[in-house]
PDB file of C-alpha atoms and ligand atoms in Angstrom:
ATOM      1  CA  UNK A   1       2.661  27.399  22.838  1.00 97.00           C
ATOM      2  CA  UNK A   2       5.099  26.258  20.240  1.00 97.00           C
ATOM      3  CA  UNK A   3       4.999  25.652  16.229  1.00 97.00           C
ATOM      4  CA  UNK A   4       6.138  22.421  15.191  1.00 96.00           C
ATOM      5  CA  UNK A   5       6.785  21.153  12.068  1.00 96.00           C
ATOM      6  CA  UNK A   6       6.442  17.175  10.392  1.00 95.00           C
ATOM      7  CA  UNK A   7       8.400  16.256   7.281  1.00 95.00           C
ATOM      8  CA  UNK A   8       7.681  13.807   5.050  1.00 95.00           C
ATOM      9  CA  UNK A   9      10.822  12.641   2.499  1.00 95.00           C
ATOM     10  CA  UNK A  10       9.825  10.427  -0.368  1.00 98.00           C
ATOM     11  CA  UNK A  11      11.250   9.557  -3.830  1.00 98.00           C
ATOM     12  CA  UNK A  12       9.781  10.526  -6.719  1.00 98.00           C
ATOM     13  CA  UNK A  13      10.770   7.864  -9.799  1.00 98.00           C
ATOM     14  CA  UNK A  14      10.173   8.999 -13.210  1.00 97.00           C
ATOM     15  CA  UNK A  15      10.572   5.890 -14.412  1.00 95.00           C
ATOM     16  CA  UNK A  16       9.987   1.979 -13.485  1.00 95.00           C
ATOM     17  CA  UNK A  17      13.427   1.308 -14.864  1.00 96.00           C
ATOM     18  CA  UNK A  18      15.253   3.519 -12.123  1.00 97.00           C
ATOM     19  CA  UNK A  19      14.220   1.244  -9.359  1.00 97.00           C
ATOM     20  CA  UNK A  20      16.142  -2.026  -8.103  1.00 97.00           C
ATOM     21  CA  UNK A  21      14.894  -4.667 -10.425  1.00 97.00           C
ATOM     22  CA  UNK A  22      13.000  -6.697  -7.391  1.00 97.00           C
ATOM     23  CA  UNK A  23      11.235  -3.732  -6.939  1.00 98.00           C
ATOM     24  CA  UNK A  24      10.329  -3.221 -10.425  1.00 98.00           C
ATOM     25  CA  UNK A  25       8.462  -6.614 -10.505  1.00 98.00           C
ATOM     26  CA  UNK A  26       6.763  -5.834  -7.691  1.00 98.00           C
ATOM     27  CA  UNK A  27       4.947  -2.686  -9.885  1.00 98.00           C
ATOM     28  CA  UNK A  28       5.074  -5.261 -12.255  1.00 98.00           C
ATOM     29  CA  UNK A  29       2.800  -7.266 -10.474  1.00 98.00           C
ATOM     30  CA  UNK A  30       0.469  -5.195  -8.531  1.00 98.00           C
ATOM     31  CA  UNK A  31      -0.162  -3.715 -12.375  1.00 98.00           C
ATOM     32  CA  UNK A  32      -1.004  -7.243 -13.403  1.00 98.00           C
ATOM     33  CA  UNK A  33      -3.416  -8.189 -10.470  1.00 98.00           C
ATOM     34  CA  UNK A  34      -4.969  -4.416 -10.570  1.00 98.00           C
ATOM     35  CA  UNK A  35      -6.823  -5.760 -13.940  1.00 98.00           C
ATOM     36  CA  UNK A  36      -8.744  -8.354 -12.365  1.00 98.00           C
ATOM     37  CA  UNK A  37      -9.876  -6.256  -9.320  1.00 98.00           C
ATOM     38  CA  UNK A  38     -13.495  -6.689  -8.594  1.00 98.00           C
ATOM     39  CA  UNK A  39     -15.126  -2.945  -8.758  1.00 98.00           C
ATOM     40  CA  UNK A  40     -18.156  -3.237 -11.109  1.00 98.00           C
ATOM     41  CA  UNK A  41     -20.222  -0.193  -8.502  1.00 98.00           C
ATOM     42  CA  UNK A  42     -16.981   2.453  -8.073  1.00 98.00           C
ATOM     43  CA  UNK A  43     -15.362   0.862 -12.002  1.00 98.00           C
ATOM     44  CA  UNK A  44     -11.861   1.898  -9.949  1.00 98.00           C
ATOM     45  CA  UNK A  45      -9.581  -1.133  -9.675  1.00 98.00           C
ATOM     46  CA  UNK A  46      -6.922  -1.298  -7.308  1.00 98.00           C
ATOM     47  CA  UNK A  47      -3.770  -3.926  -7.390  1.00 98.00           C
ATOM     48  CA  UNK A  48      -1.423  -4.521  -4.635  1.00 98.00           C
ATOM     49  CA  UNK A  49       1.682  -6.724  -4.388  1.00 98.00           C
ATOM     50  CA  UNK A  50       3.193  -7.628  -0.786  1.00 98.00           C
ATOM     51  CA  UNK A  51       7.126  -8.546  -0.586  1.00 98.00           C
ATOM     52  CA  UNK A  52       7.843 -10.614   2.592  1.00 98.00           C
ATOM     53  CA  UNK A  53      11.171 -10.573   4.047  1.00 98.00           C
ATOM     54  CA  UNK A  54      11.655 -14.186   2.811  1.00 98.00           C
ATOM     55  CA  UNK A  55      11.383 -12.849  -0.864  1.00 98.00           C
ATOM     56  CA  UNK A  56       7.421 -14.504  -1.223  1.00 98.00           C
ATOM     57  CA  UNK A  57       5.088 -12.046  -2.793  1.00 98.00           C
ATOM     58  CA  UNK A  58       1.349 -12.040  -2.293  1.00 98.00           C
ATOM     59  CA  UNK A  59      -1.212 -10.488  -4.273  1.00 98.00           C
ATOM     60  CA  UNK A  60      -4.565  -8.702  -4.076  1.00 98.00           C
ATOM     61  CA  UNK A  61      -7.105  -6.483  -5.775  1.00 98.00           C
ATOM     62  CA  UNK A  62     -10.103  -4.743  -4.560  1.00 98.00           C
ATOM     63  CA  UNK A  63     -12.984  -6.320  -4.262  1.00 98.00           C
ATOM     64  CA  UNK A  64     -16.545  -4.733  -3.896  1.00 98.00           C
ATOM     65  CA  UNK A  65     -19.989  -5.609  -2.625  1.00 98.00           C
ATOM     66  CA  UNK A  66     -23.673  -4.296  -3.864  1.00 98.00           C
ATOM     67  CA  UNK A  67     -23.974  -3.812   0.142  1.00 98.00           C
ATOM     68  CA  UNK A  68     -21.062  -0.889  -0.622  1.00 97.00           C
ATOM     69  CA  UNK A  69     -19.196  -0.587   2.663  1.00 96.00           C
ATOM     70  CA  UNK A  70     -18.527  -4.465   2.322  1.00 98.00           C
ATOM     71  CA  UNK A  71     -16.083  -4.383   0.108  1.00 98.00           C
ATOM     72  CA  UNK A  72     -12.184  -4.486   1.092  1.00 98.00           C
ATOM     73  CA  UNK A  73      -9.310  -2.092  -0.819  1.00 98.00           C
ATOM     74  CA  UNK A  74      -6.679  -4.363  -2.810  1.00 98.00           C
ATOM     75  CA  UNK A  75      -3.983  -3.186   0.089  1.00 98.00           C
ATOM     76  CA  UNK A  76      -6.127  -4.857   3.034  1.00 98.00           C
ATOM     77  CA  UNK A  77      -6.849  -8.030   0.650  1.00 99.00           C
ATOM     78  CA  UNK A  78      -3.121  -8.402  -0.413  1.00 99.00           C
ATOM     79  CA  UNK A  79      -1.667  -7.874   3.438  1.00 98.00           C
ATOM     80  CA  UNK A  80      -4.500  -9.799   5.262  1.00 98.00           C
ATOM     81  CA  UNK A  81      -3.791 -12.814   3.448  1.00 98.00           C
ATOM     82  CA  UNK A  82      -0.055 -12.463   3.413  1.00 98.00           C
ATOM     83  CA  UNK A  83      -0.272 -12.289   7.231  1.00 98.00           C
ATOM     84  CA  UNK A  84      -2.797 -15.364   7.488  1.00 98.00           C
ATOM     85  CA  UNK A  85      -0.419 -17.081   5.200  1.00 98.00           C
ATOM     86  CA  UNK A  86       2.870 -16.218   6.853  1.00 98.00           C
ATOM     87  CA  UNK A  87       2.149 -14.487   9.998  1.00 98.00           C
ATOM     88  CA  UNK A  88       5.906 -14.218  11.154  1.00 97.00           C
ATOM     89  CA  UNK A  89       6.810 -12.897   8.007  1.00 98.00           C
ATOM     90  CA  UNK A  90       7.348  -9.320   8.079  1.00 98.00           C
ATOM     91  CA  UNK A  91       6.784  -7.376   5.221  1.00 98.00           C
ATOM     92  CA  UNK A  92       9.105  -5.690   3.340  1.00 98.00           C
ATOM     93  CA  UNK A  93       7.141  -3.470   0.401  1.00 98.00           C
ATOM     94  CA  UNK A  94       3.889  -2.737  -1.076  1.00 98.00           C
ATOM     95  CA  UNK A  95       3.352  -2.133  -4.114  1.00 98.00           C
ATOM     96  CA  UNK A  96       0.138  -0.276  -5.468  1.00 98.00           C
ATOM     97  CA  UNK A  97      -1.235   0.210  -8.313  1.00 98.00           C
ATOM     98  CA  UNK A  98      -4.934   2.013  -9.773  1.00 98.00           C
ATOM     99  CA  UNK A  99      -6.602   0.719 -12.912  1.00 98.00           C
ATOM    100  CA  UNK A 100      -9.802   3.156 -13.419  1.00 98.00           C
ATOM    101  CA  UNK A 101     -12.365   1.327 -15.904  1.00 98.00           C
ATOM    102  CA  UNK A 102     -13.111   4.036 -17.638  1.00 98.00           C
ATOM    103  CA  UNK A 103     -10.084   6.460 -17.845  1.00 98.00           C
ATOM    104  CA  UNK A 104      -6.643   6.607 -17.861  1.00 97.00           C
ATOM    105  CA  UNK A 105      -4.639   7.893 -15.006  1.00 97.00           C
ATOM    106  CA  UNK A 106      -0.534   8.533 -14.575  1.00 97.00           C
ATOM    107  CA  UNK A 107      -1.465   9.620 -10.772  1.00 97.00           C
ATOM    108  CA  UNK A 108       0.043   7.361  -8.157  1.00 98.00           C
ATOM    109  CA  UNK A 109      -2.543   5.783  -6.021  1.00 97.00           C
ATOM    110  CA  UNK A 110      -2.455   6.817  -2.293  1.00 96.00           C
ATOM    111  CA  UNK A 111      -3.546   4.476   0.224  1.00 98.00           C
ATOM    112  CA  UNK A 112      -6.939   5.429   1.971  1.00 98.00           C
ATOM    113  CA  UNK A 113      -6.579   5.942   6.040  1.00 98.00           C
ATOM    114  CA  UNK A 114      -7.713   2.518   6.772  1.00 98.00           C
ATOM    115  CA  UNK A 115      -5.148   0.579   4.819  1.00 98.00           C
ATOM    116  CA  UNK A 116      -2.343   2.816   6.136  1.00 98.00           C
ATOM    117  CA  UNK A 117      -3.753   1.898   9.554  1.00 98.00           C
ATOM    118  CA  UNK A 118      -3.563  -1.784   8.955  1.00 98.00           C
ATOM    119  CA  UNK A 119      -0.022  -1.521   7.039  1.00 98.00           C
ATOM    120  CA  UNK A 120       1.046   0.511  10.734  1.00 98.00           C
ATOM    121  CA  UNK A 121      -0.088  -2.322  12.935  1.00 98.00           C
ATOM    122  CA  UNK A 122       2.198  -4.472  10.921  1.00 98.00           C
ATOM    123  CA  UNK A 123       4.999  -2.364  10.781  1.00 98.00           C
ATOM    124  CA  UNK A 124       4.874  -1.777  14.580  1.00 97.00           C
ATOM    125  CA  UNK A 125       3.992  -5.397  15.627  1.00 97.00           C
ATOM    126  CA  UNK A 126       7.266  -6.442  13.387  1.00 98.00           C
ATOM    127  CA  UNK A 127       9.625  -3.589  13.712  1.00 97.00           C
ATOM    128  CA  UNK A 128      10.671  -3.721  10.589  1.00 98.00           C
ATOM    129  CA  UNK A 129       9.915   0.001   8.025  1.00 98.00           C
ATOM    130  CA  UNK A 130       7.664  -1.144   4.879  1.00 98.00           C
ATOM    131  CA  UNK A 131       8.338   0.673   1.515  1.00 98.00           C
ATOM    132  CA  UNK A 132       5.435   1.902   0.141  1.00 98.00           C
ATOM    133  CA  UNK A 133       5.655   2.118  -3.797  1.00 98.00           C
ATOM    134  CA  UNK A 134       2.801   4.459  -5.411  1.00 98.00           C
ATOM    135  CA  UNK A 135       1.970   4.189  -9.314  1.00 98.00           C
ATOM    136  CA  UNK A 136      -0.648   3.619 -11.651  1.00 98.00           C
ATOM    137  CA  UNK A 137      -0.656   1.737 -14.654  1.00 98.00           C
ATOM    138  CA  UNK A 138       1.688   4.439 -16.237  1.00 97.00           C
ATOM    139  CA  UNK A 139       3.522   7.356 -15.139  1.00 96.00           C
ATOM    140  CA  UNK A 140       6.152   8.287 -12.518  1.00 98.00           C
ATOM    141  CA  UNK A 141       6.602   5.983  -9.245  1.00 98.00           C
ATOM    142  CA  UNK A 142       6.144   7.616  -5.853  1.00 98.00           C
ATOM    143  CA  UNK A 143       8.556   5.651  -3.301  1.00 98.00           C
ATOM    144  CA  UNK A 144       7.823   6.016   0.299  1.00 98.00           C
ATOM    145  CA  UNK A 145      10.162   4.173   3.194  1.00 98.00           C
ATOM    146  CA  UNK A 146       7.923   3.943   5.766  1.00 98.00           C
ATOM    147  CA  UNK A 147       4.242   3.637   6.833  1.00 98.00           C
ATOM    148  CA  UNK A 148       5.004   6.496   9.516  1.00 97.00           C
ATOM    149  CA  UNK A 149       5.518   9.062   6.831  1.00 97.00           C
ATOM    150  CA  UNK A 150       1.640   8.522   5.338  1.00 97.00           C
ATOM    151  CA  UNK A 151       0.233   7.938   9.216  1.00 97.00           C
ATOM    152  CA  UNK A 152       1.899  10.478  11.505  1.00 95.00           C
ATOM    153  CA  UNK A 153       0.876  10.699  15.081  1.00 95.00           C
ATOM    154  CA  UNK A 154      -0.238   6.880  15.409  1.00 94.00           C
ATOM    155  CA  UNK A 155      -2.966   5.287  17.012  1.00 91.00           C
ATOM    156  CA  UNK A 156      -1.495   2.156  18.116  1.00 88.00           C
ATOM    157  CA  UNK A 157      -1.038  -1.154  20.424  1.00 90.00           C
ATOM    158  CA  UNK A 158       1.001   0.987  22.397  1.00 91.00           C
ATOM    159  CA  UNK A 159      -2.007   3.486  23.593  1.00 93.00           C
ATOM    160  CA  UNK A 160      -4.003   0.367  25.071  1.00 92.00           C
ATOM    161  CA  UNK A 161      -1.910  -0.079  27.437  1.00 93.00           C
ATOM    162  CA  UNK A 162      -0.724   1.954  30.421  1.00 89.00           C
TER     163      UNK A 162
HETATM  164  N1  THU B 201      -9.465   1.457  -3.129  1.00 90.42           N
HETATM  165  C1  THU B 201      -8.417   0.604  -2.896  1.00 90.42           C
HETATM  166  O1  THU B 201      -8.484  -0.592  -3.229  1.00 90.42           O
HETATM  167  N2  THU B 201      -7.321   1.108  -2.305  1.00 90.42           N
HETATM  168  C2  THU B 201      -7.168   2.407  -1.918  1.00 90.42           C
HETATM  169  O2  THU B 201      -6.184   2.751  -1.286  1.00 90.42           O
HETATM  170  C3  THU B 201      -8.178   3.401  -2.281  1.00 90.42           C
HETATM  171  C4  THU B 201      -9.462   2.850  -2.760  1.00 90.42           C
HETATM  172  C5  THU B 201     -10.671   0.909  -3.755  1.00 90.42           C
HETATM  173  C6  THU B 201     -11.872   0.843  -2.842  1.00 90.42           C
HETATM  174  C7  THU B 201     -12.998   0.861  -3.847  1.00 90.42           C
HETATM  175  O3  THU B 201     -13.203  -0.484  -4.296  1.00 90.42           O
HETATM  176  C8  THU B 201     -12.458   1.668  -5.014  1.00 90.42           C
HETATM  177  O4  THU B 201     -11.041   1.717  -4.848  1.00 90.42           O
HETATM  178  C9  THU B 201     -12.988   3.094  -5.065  1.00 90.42           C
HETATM  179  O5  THU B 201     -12.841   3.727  -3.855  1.00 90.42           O
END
């Protein structure tokens, strides 16, 4: 038997203004689309802004059902569509954002298992690292560089196979 060890690095941004600017609208934007996030049964809105490599950005929010498990986070909304859109595009950056109805949060939002899965298959299928950016309406900026940090030990295309 032997320990081993993972490390994660990450950047931790005190403030918007200390990121590049393109990256700065990005918050920008998944801050603007968290507002209009559907989520009248959990009143926890979610933005999220894709960057494709070809500079295009695509929005999402979360959007729930009365039938709860129907529902889709604002990550899977945002990249679904960007890959229906522009499926040879590979994406650069996420940006994600919470908007809680009824209180007010400086905590970066962490994506749940399920959208790091989905932002893995893309990252794999398109070799290409995606920057995760973490925030909330306010507060500090968590910057991550790739989906393998959040999702180590990956279930992937690769394990279907021989
Ligand atoms: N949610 C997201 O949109 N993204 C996440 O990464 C975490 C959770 C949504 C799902 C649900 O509509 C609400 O937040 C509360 O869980």
């Amino acid at each position: 038997m032997e320990n081993r060890q993972l490390h994660i690095d990450y950047e931790f941004y005190d403030s918007l203004s200390e990121l590049p600017i393109r990256l700065q609208h990005l918050v920008g934007q998944s801050r603007k689309i968290s507002a209009m996030g559907y989520a009248p049964y959990s009143r926890f809105r979610v933005g999220a802004a894709v960057l494709l490599s070809d500079g295009t950005v695509v929005l999402g929010n979360n959007q729930e059902n009365a039938s709860y498990p129907e529902g889709l986070c604002a990550e899977r909304v945002a990249v679904f569509s960007a890959k229906a859109n522009y499926p040879e595009q590979p994406i650069e950056a996420i940006a994600i954002c919470s908007n809680p109805m009824d209180f007010s949060t400086s905590v970066p939002l962490a994506p749940c298992g399920a959208c790091r899965q989905v932002l893995a298959e893309y990252e794999n299928k398109d070799k290409k690292d995606i920057t995760l950016l973490l925030t909330s309406l306010k507060g500090p900026i968590i910057q991550i560089k790739s989906v393998k940090a959040l999702l180590p030990f990956q279930f992937s295309a690769e394990n279907l196979t021989e």
